[in-house]
Coordinates of C-alpha atoms and ligand atoms in Angstrom, one line a residue:
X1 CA 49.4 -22.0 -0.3
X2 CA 46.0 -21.6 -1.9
X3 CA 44.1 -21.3 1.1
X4 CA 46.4 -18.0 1.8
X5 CA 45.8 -17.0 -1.7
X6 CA 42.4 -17.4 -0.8
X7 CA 42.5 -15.2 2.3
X8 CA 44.7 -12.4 0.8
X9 CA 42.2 -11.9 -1.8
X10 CA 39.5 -12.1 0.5
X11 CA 41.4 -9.5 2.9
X12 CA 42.0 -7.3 -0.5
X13 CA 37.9 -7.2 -1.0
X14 CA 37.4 -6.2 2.3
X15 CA 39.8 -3.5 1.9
X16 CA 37.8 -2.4 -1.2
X17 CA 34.9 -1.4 1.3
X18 CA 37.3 1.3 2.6
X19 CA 38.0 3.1 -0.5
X20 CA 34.8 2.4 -2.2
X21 CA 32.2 2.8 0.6
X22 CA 30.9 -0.7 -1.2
X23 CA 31.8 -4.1 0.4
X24 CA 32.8 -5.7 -2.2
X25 CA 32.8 -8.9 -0.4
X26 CA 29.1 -8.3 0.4
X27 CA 27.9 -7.7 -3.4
X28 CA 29.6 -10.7 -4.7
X29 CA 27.7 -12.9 -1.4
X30 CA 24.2 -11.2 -2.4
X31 CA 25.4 -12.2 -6.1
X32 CA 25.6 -15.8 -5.5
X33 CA 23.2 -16.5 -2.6
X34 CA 20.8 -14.6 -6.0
X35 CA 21.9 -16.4 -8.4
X36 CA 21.5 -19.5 -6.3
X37 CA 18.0 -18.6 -5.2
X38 CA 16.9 -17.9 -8.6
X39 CA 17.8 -21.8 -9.9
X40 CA 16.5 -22.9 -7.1
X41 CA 12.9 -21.0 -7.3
X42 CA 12.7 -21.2 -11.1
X43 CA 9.3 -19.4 -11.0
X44 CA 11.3 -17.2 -8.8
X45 CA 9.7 -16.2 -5.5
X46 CA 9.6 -19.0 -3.5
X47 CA 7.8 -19.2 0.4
X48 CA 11.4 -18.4 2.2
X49 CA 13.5 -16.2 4.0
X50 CA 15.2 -14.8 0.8
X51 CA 11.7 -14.1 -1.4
X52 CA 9.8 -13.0 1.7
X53 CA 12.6 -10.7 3.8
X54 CA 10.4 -9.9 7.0
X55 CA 12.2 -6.3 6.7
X56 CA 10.1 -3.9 8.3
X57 CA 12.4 -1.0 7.6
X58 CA 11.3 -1.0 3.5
X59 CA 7.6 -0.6 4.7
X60 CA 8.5 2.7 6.6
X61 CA 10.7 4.3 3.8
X62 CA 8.4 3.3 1.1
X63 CA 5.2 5.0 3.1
X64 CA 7.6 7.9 4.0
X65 CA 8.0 8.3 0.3
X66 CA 5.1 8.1 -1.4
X67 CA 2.1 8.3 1.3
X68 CA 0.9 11.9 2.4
X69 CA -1.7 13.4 5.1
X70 CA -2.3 9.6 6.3
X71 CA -0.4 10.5 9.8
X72 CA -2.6 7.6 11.3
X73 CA -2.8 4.7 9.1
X74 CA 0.6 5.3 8.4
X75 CA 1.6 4.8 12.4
X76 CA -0.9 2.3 12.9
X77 CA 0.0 -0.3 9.9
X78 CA 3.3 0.0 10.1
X79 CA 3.1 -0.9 14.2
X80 CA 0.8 -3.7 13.4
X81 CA 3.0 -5.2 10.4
X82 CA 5.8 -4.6 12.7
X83 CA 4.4 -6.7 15.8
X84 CA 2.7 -9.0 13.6
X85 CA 6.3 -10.4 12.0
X86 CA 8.0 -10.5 15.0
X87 CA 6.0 -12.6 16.9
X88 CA 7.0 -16.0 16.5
X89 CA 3.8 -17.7 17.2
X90 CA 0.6 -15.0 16.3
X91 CA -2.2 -16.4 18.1
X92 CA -4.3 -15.1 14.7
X93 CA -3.8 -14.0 11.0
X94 CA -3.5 -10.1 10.8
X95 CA -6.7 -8.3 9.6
X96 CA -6.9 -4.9 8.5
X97 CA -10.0 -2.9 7.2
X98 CA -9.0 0.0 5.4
X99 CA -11.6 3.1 5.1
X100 CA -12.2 6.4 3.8
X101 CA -13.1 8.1 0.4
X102 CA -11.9 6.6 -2.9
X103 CA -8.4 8.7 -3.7
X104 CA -7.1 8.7 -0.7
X105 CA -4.9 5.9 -1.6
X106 CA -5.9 2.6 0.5
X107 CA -5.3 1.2 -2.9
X108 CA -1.9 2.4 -3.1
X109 CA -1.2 2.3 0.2
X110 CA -1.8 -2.3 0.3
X111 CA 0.4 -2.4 -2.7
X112 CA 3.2 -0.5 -0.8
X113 CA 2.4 -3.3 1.8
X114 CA 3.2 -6.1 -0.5
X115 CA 6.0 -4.4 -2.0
X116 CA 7.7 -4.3 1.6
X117 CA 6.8 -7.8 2.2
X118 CA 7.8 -9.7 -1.2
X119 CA 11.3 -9.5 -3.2
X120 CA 9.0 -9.6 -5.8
X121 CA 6.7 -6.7 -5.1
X122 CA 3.5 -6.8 -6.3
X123 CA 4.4 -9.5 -8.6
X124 CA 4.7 -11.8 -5.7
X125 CA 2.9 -15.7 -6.1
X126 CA 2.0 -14.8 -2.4
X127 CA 0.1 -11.6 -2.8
X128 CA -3.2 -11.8 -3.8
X129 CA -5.5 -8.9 -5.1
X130 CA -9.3 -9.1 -5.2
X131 CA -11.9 -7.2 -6.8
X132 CA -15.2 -7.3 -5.6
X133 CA -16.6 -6.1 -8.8
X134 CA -14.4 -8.3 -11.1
X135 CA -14.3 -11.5 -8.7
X136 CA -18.0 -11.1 -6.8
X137 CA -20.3 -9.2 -9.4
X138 CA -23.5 -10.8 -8.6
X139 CA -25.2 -10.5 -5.5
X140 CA -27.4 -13.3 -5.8
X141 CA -23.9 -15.8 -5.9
X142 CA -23.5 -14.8 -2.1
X143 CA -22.8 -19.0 -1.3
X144 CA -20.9 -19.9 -4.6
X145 CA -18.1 -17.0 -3.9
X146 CA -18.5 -18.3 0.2
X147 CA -17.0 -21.8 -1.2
X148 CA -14.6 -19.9 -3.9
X149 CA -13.1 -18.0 -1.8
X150 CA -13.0 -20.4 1.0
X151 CA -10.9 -22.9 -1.4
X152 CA -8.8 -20.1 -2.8
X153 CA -7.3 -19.0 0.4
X154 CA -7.2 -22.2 1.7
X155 CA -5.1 -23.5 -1.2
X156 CA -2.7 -20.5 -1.0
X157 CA -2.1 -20.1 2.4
X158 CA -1.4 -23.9 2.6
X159 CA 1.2 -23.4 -0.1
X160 CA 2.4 -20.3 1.8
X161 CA 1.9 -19.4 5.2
X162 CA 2.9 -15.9 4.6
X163 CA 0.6 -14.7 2.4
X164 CA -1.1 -11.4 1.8
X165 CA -4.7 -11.3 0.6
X166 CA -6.2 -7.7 -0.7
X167 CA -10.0 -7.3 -1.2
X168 CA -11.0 -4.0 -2.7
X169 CA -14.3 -2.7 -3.3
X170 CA -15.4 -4.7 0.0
X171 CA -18.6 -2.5 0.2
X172 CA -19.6 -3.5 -3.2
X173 CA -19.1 -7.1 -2.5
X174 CA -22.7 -9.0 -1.9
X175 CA -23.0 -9.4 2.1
X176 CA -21.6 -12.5 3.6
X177 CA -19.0 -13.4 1.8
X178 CA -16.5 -12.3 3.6
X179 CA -17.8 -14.8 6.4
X180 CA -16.9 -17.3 4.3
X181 CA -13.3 -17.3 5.8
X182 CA -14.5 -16.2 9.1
X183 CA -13.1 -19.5 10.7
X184 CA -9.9 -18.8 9.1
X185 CA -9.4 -15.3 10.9
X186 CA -10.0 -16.5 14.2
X187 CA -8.0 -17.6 17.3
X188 CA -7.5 -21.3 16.4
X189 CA -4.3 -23.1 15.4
X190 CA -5.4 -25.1 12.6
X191 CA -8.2 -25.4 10.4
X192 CA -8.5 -28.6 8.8
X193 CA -5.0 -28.9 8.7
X194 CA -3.5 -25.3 7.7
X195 CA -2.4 -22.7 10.0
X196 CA -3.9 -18.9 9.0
X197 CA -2.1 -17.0 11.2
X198 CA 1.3 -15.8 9.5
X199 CA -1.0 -14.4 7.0
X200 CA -2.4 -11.1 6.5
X201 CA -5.7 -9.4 5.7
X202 CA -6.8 -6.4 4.3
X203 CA -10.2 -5.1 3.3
X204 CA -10.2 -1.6 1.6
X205 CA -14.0 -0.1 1.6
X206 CA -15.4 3.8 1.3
X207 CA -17.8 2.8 3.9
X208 CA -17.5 5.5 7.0
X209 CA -15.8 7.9 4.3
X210 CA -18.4 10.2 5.2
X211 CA -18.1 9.9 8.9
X212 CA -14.3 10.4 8.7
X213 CA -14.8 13.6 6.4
X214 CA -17.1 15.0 8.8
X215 CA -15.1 14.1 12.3
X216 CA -11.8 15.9 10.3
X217 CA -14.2 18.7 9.0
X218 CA -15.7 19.3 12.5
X219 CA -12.4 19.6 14.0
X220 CA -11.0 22.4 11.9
X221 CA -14.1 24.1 12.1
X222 CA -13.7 24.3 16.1
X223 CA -10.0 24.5 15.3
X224 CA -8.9 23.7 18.7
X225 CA -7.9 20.1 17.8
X226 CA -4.7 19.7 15.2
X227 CA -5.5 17.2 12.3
X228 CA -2.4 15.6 13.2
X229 CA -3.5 15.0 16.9
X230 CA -6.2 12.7 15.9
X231 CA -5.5 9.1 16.6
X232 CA -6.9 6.0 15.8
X233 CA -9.6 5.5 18.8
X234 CA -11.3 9.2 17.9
X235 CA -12.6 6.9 14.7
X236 CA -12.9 3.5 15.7
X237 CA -16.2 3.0 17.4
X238 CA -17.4 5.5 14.1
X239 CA -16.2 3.1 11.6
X240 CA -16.8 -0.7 12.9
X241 CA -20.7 0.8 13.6
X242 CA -20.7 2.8 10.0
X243 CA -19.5 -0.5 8.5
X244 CA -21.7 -2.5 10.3
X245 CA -25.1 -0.7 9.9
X246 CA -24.6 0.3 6.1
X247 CA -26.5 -1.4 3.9
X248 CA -25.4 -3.5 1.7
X249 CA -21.5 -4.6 1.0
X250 CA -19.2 -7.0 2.0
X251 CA -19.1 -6.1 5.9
X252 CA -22.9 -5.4 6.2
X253 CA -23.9 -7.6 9.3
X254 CA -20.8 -9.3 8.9
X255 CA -20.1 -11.8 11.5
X256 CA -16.0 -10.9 11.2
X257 CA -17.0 -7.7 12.9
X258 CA -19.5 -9.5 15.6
X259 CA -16.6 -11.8 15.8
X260 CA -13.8 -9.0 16.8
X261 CA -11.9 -10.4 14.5
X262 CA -10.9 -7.1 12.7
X263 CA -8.1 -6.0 14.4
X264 CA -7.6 -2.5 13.5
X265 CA -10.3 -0.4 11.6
X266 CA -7.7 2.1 9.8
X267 CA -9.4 5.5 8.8
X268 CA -8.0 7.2 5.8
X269 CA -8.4 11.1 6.3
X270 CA -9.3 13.5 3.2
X271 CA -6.7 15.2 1.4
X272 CA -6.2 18.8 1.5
X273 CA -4.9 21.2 -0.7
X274 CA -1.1 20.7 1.0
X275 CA -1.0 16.8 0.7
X276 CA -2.4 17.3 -3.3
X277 CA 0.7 19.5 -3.4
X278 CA 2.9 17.2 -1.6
X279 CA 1.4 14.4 -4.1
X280 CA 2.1 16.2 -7.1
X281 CA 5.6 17.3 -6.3
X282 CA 6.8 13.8 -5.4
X283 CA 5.7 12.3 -9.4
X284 CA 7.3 15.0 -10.3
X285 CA 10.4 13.9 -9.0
X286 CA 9.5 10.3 -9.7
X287 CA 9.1 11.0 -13.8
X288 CA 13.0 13.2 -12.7
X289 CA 11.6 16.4 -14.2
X290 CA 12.1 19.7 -13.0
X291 CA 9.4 22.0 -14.5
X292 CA 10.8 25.4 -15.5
X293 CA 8.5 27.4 -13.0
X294 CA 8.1 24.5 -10.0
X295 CA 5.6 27.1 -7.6
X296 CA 3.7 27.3 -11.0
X297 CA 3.8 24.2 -11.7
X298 CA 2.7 22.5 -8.5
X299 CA -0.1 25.1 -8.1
X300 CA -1.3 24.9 -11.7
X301 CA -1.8 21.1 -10.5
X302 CA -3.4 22.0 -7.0
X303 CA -6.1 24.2 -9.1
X304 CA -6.9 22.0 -11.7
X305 CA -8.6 19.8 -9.2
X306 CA -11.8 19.6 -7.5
X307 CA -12.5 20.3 -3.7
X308 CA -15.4 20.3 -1.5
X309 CA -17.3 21.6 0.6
X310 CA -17.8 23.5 -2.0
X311 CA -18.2 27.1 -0.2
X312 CA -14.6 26.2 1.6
X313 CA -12.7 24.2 -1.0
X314 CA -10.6 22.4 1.7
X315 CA -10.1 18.2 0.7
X316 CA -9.7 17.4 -2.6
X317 CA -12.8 15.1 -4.1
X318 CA -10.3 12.5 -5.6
X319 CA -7.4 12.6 -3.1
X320 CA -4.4 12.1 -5.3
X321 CA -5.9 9.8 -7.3
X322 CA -5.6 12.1 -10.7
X323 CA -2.1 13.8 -9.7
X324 CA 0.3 11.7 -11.6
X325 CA -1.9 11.8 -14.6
X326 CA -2.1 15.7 -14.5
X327 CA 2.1 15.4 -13.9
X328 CA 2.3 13.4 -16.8
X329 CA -0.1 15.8 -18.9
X330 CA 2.1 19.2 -17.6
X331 CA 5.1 17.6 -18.8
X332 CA 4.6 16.4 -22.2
X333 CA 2.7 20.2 -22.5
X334 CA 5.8 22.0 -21.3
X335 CA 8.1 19.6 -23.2
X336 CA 6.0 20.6 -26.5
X337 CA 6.3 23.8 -26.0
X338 CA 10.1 23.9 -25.3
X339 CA 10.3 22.4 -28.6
X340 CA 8.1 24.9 -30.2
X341 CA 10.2 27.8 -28.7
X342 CA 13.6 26.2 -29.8
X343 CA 11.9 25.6 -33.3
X344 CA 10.7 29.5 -33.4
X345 CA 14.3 30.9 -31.8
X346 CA 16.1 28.3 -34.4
X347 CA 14.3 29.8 -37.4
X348 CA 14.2 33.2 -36.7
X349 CA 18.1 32.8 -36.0
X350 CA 18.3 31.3 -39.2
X351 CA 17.0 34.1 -41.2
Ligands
LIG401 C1 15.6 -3.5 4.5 O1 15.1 -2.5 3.6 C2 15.9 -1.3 3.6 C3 15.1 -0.3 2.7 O2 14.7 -0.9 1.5 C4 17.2 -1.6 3.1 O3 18.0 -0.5 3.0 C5 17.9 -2.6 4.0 O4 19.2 -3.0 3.5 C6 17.0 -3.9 4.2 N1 17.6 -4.7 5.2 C7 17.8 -6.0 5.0 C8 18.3 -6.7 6.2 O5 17.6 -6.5 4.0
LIG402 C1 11.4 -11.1 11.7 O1 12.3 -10.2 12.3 C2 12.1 -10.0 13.7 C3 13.1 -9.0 14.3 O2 13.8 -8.4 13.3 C4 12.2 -11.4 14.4 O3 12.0 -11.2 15.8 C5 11.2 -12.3 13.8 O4 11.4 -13.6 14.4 C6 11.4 -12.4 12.3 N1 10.2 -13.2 11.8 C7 10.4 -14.2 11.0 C8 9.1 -14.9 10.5 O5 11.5 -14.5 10.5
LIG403 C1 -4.8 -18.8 -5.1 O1 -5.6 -17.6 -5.4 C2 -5.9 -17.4 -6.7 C3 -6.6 -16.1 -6.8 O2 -5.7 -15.0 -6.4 C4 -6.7 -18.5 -7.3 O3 -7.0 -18.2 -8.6 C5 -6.0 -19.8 -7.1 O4 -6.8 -20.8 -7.6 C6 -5.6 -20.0 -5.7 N1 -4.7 -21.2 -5.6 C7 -5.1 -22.3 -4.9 C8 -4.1 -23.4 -4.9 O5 -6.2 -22.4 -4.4

């Protein structure tokens, strides 16, 4: 009798999905299997299916959303992230070098990464953010930060095979650091008893910034080529060499780039004018205001940045990097002022 109970009410929830457009039966499952997850990971975010969802479709809406005039990083990350968790046995970890001025979001772009990867977003036990400046300030400590962060990802990725290391700033780092994990990158099963190769890599540098600017630049001036047409190989060769020959930084002579084992060198293009607008209307809609004059607005944003070269004004010196600030600034202007007229109108209707 109770089973049928049981079944009826089951059949009822089901039926909710019809008129609701919800199954029912689907939020109270993701309910529990939650609830069970969170008692069972009391730090929350544990090294499992549930905490780390290998859902590839997130990393695509959330670049969609939020990333502008990066046609090839966003094509070529996404692929990579794609192929590298579907493959059930990677014969390496997945290393990414990210480069291209400061502003044109590589920053921003990594933490949409981990947000994709982790329930937990950024906040993730698994994700794991570097600073060159903060974690490898002096360049005489070249060996001591070799051993630290050998030990560091060691201990991580043995308590997590899929986990996500970021260094920023890597042309600020002292040189050969970064070959400190060298053996870890490479195209062995083990080392010393922990398998690499779930895990993923990124180093985010402005080195070959200048050679991007100018292949972009040179482009429109011939203006035969469309910036979208460009594709990862017209870069390559210009980046790995840029980053190899600059003096100085973490990938200076680095033996990870004799080594091959970089596997995609991902160029981030300058912003123009159009993706600065594109930037600014999106925080917009992210702080859900609608300014009273949008065109305005937006453009009042657009202006109030810098550009170069400085005859032609075209890519924006700090990508997008001080949009959201200017949003926030237009806002809390325009709100004042709204006040101020309603104070004014209210008054004067008062006398
Ligand atoms: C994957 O992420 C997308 C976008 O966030 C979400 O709509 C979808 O339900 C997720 N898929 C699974 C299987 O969790
Ligand atoms: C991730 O999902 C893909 C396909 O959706 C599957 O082939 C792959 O085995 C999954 N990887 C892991 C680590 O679960
Ligand atoms: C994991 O990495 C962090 C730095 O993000 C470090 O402080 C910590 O000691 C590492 N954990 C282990 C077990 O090595």
């Amino acid at each position: 009798m109770n089973f049928y109970r049981l079944m009826l009410f089951i059949v009822l929830l089901q039926s909710c999905k019809f008129t609701t457009g919800y199954s029912v039966l689907a939020l109270v499952t993701d309910f529990f299997l939650s609830s069970y997850e969170t008692l069972r990971c009391p730090l929350g975010d544990c090294c499992n299916n549930f905490w780390i969802p290998n859902n590839t479709t997130k990393l695509q809406v959330l670049l969609k959303q939020d990333v502008f005039g990066q046609h090839i990083a966003t094509e070529v990350v996404t692929r990579q992230i794609e192929a590298h968790l579907s493959n059930p046995s990677p014969s390496k970890p997945l290393v990414l070098s990210f480069h291209g001025w400061t502003g044109n979001g590589k920053n921003h772009f990594a933490s949409l990464i981990a947000k994709s990867l982790y329930k937990k977003e950024t906040e993730s036990r698994f994700y794991h953010h570097f600073i060159s400046t903060v974690h490898f300030p002096h360049q005489h400590s070249t060996q001591l930060y070799q051993d630290q962060i050998r030990s560091w990802v060691r201990g991580n990725v043995s308590k997590c095979a899929h986990s996500l290391f970021v260094f920023d700033e890597v042309d600020k780092m002292p040189s050969g650091v970064l070959d400190g994990i060298k053996a870890y990158l490479d195209y062995v099963d083990r080392v010393d008893g922990v398998d690499y190769r779930r895990s993923i890599f990124i180093f985010l540098s402005n080195t070959g910034g200048k050679e991007i600017t100018k292949k972009v630049h040179d482009i429109w001036l011939k203006g035969n080529v469309k910036r979208e047409e460009l594709t990862v190989r017209d870069f390559e060769r210009l980046v790995e060499l840029g980053a190899f020959n600059e003096e100085g930084g973490g990938l200076h002579q680095s033996r990870l780039i004799e080594k091959h084992l970089i596997d995609v060198y991902v160029p981030f293009l300058p912003m123009e004018k159009m993706h600065v607008r594109l930037c600014a209307e999106n925080e917009f809609k992210k702080h859900n205001y609608f300014p009273r004059n949008k065109e305005a607005a937006l453009q009042k944003i657009v202006d109030g940045l810098h550009y170069y070269p400085e005859d032609k004004e075209l890519y924006s010196t700090t990508g997008c990097k001080r949009v959201a600030q200017r949003v926030s600034l237009y806002i809390a202007e325009e709100r004042y002022n709204n006040r101020a007229y309603e104070r004014r109108h209210h008054d004067s209707s008062e006398l």
